[in-house]
Amino acid sequence: MIKLEKFDNTDFERLIKWADNEEMLVQFSGPIFKFPLTTEQLDDYLKEENRIPFKVIDTESKEVLGHAEIYQSEDNLAKLCRILIGDAKFRGKGIGEKIVNLLVQYSFEELNVEKVELNVYDWNKQAIKCYEKSGFVINPDKISEIIVQEEVWISLNMIVTKDNWKIN
């Protein structure tokens, strides 16, 4: 089992260590941070009042496995952002789906929004499958791109409504 706990400045060094190259940082955070990630960037990140950042904790071992965020916008919408399973040994084990479901549950039950969305790079097929398992569908009207080391990365928008959310 996993749980979400508040992310704070005591978690900075761990997150900085996980984001150890530019591609990983952009995959995890989009354009919000610049490589290398610094404590100053994370200080500014925590000052944004619409951000609800979490660390992901294994309830048995108490080990911090990852990071995740909900960004609450004014239009009755929550955005899942910056979802990362830090250590590669924990990836591919269904933890991402559990994180997504906890974030969606928090959004619908605590924030009382009607829709939750996220962005994912089109080449990240494993993440797309994970999001689809929770009921997310691609929103074809909201696609963007970013250039990372002279390559174009296409970002897809995915959305789930309260009615279509699949609790696992």
One Martini backbone bead per residue (centre of mass of N, CA, C, O) as a GRO file, in nm:
protein
  168
    1MET     BB    1   0.102   0.034   0.013
    2ILE     BB    2  -0.003   0.376  -0.018
    3LYS     BB    3   0.080   0.727   0.045
    4LEU     BB    4   0.005   1.067   0.103
    5GLU     BB    5   0.230   1.343   0.155
    6LYS     BB    6   0.365   1.618   0.233
    7PHE     BB    7   0.561   1.835   0.058
    8ASP     BB    8   0.893   1.950   0.145
    9ASN     BB    9   1.212   2.071   0.214
   10THR     BB   10   1.302   1.775   0.314
   11ASP     BB   11   1.263   1.662  -0.006
   12PHE     BB   12   1.459   1.792  -0.212
   13GLU     BB   13   1.713   1.609  -0.247
   14ARG     BB   14   1.566   1.362  -0.357
   15LEU     BB   15   1.446   1.496  -0.612
   16ILE     BB   16   1.714   1.591  -0.730
   17LYS     BB   17   1.833   1.304  -0.762
   18TRP     BB   18   1.613   1.193  -0.957
   19ALA     BB   19   1.675   1.460  -1.144
   20ASP     BB   20   1.968   1.378  -1.326
   21ASN     BB   21   1.828   1.478  -1.600
   22GLU     BB   22   1.675   1.648  -1.843
   23GLU     BB   23   1.471   1.436  -1.944
   24MET     BB   24   1.357   1.359  -1.667
   25LEU     BB   25   1.265   1.641  -1.583
   26VAL     BB   26   1.069   1.690  -1.824
   27GLN     BB   27   0.896   1.439  -1.792
   28PHE     BB   28   0.807   1.518  -1.496
   29SER     BB   29   0.766   1.867  -1.533
   30GLY     BB   30   0.827   1.996  -1.774
   31PRO     BB   31   0.881   2.355  -1.793
   32ILE     BB   32   0.904   2.445  -1.483
   33PHE     BB   33   1.193   2.334  -1.493
   34LYS     BB   34   1.551   2.353  -1.464
   35PHE     BB   35   1.848   2.236  -1.562
   36PRO     BB   36   1.925   2.199  -1.271
   37LEU     BB   37   1.784   2.117  -0.996
   38THR     BB   38   1.677   2.330  -0.724
   39THR     BB   39   1.601   2.470  -0.424
   40GLU     BB   40   1.497   2.736  -0.542
   41GLN     BB   41   1.282   2.616  -0.727
   42LEU     BB   42   1.131   2.465  -0.494
   43ASP     BB   43   1.059   2.710  -0.328
   44ASP     BB   44   0.882   2.841  -0.548
   45TYR     BB   45   0.689   2.603  -0.585
   46LEU     BB   46   0.568   2.616  -0.283
   47LYS     BB   47   0.436   2.915  -0.316
   48GLU     BB   48   0.214   2.794  -0.479
   49GLU     BB   49  -0.120   2.776  -0.383
   50ASN     BB   50  -0.237   2.561  -0.611
   51ARG     BB   51  -0.039   2.365  -0.495
   52ILE     BB   52  -0.028   1.995  -0.429
   53PRO     BB   53   0.225   1.841  -0.281
   54PHE     BB   54   0.374   1.507  -0.288
   55LYS     BB   55   0.460   1.224  -0.122
   56VAL     BB   56   0.542   0.880  -0.171
   57ILE     BB   57   0.442   0.611   0.049
   58ASP     BB   58   0.532   0.327   0.202
   59THR     BB   59   0.357   0.176   0.460
   60GLU     BB   60   0.567  -0.043   0.546
   61SER     BB   61   0.870   0.092   0.498
   62LYS     BB   62   0.854   0.424   0.466
   63GLU     BB   63   0.928   0.474   0.183
   64VAL     BB   64   1.017   0.691  -0.065
   65LEU     BB   65   0.893   0.667  -0.407
   66GLY     BB   66   0.765   0.968  -0.465
   67HIS     BB   67   0.588   1.206  -0.677
   68ALA     BB   68   0.315   1.456  -0.650
   69GLU     BB   69   0.044   1.654  -0.812
   70ILE     BB   70  -0.193   1.916  -0.751
   71TYR     BB   71  -0.376   2.141  -0.960
   72GLN     BB   72  -0.579   2.411  -0.875
   73SER     BB   73  -0.836   2.544  -1.044
   74GLU     BB   74  -1.104   2.773  -1.096
   75ASP     BB   75  -1.273   2.555  -1.306
   76ASN     BB   76  -1.338   2.280  -1.163
   77LEU     BB   77  -1.022   2.184  -1.178
   78ALA     BB   78  -0.784   1.922  -1.192
   79LYS     BB   79  -0.423   1.871  -1.194
   80LEU     BB   80  -0.202   1.637  -1.285
   81CYS     BB   81   0.140   1.635  -1.161
   82ARG     BB   82   0.448   1.532  -1.120
   83ILE     BB   83   0.485   1.219  -1.175
   84LEU     BB   84   0.700   1.006  -0.964
   85ILE     BB   85   0.915   0.731  -0.975
   86GLY     BB   86   1.225   0.737  -0.861
   87ASP     BB   87   1.290   0.435  -0.853
   88ALA     BB   88   1.319   0.195  -1.094
   89LYS     BB   89   1.244  -0.061  -0.911
   90PHE     BB   90   0.926   0.057  -0.886
   91ARG     BB   91   0.868   0.016  -1.169
   92GLY     BB   92   0.610  -0.177  -1.310
   93LYS     BB   93   0.404  -0.234  -1.023
   94GLY     BB   94   0.138  -0.027  -1.001
   95ILE     BB   95   0.195   0.248  -0.852
   96GLY     BB   96   0.093   0.463  -1.049
   97GLU     BB   97  -0.207   0.387  -1.031
   98LYS     BB   98  -0.233   0.446  -0.728
   99ILE     BB   99  -0.157   0.740  -0.742
  100VAL     BB  100  -0.376   0.835  -0.933
  101ASN     BB  101  -0.618   0.745  -0.757
  102LEU     BB  102  -0.549   0.925  -0.513
  103LEU     BB  103  -0.560   1.195  -0.667
  104VAL     BB  104  -0.848   1.170  -0.774
  105GLN     BB  105  -0.988   1.131  -0.507
  106TYR     BB  106  -0.900   1.398  -0.384
  107SER     BB  107  -1.026   1.579  -0.601
  108PHE     BB  108  -1.326   1.480  -0.563
  109GLU     BB  109  -1.346   1.480  -0.235
  110GLU     BB  110  -1.177   1.745  -0.140
  111LEU     BB  111  -1.216   1.953  -0.396
  112ASN     BB  112  -1.481   1.909  -0.566
  113VAL     BB  113  -1.451   1.817  -0.853
  114GLU     BB  114  -1.544   1.715  -1.196
  115LYS     BB  115  -1.241   1.736  -1.313
  116VAL     BB  116  -0.954   1.560  -1.452
  117GLU     BB  117  -0.616   1.635  -1.550
  118LEU     BB  118  -0.350   1.566  -1.796
  119ASN     BB  119  -0.009   1.528  -1.901
  120VAL     BB  120   0.145   1.349  -2.186
  121TYR     BB  121   0.370   1.191  -2.357
  122ASP     BB  122   0.328   1.007  -2.648
  123TRP     BB  123   0.579   0.800  -2.581
  124ASN     BB  124   0.432   0.724  -2.293
  125LYS     BB  125   0.271   0.438  -2.292
  126GLN     BB  126   0.264   0.344  -1.997
  127ALA     BB  127   0.120   0.594  -1.882
  128ILE     BB  128  -0.130   0.588  -2.059
  129LYS     BB  129  -0.232   0.313  -1.956
  130CYS     BB  130  -0.258   0.395  -1.664
  131TYR     BB  131  -0.471   0.622  -1.709
  132GLU     BB  132  -0.686   0.446  -1.850
  133LYS     BB  133  -0.745   0.262  -1.598
  134SER     BB  134  -0.879   0.538  -1.456
  135GLY     BB  135  -1.049   0.679  -1.720
  136PHE     BB  136  -0.878   0.812  -1.911
  137VAL     BB  137  -0.885   1.046  -2.188
  138ILE     BB  138  -0.825   1.176  -2.483
  139ASN     BB  139  -0.781   1.518  -2.575
  140PRO     BB  140  -0.778   1.636  -2.903
  141ASP     BB  141  -0.794   1.967  -2.831
  142LYS     BB  142  -0.514   1.919  -2.635
  143ILE     BB  143  -0.216   2.005  -2.784
  144SER     BB  144   0.142   1.993  -2.735
  145GLU     BB  145   0.480   2.139  -2.741
  146ILE     BB  146   0.833   2.050  -2.701
  147ILE     BB  147   1.178   2.128  -2.667
  148VAL     BB  148   1.431   1.862  -2.641
  149GLN     BB  149   1.722   1.859  -2.749
  150GLU     BB  150   1.598   1.910  -3.056
  151GLU     BB  151   1.326   1.778  -2.972
  152VAL     BB  152   0.996   1.681  -3.027
  153TRP     BB  153   0.740   1.700  -2.782
  154ILE     BB  154   0.429   1.548  -2.734
  155SER     BB  155   0.138   1.667  -2.566
  156LEU     BB  156  -0.110   1.509  -2.395
  157ASN     BB  157  -0.450   1.521  -2.309
  158MET     BB  158  -0.618   1.414  -2.011
  159ILE     BB  159  -0.950   1.291  -1.901
  160VAL     BB  160  -1.171   1.294  -1.605
  161THR     BB  161  -1.468   1.209  -1.463
  162LYS     BB  162  -1.656   1.124  -1.208
  163ASP     BB  163  -1.829   0.916  -1.381
  164ASN     BB  164  -1.544   0.774  -1.519
  165TRP     BB  165  -1.423   0.672  -1.269
  166LYS     BB  166  -1.190   0.408  -1.181
  167ILE     BB  167  -1.190   0.215  -0.916
  168ASN     BB  168  -0.920   0.000  -0.767
   0.00000   0.00000   0.00000
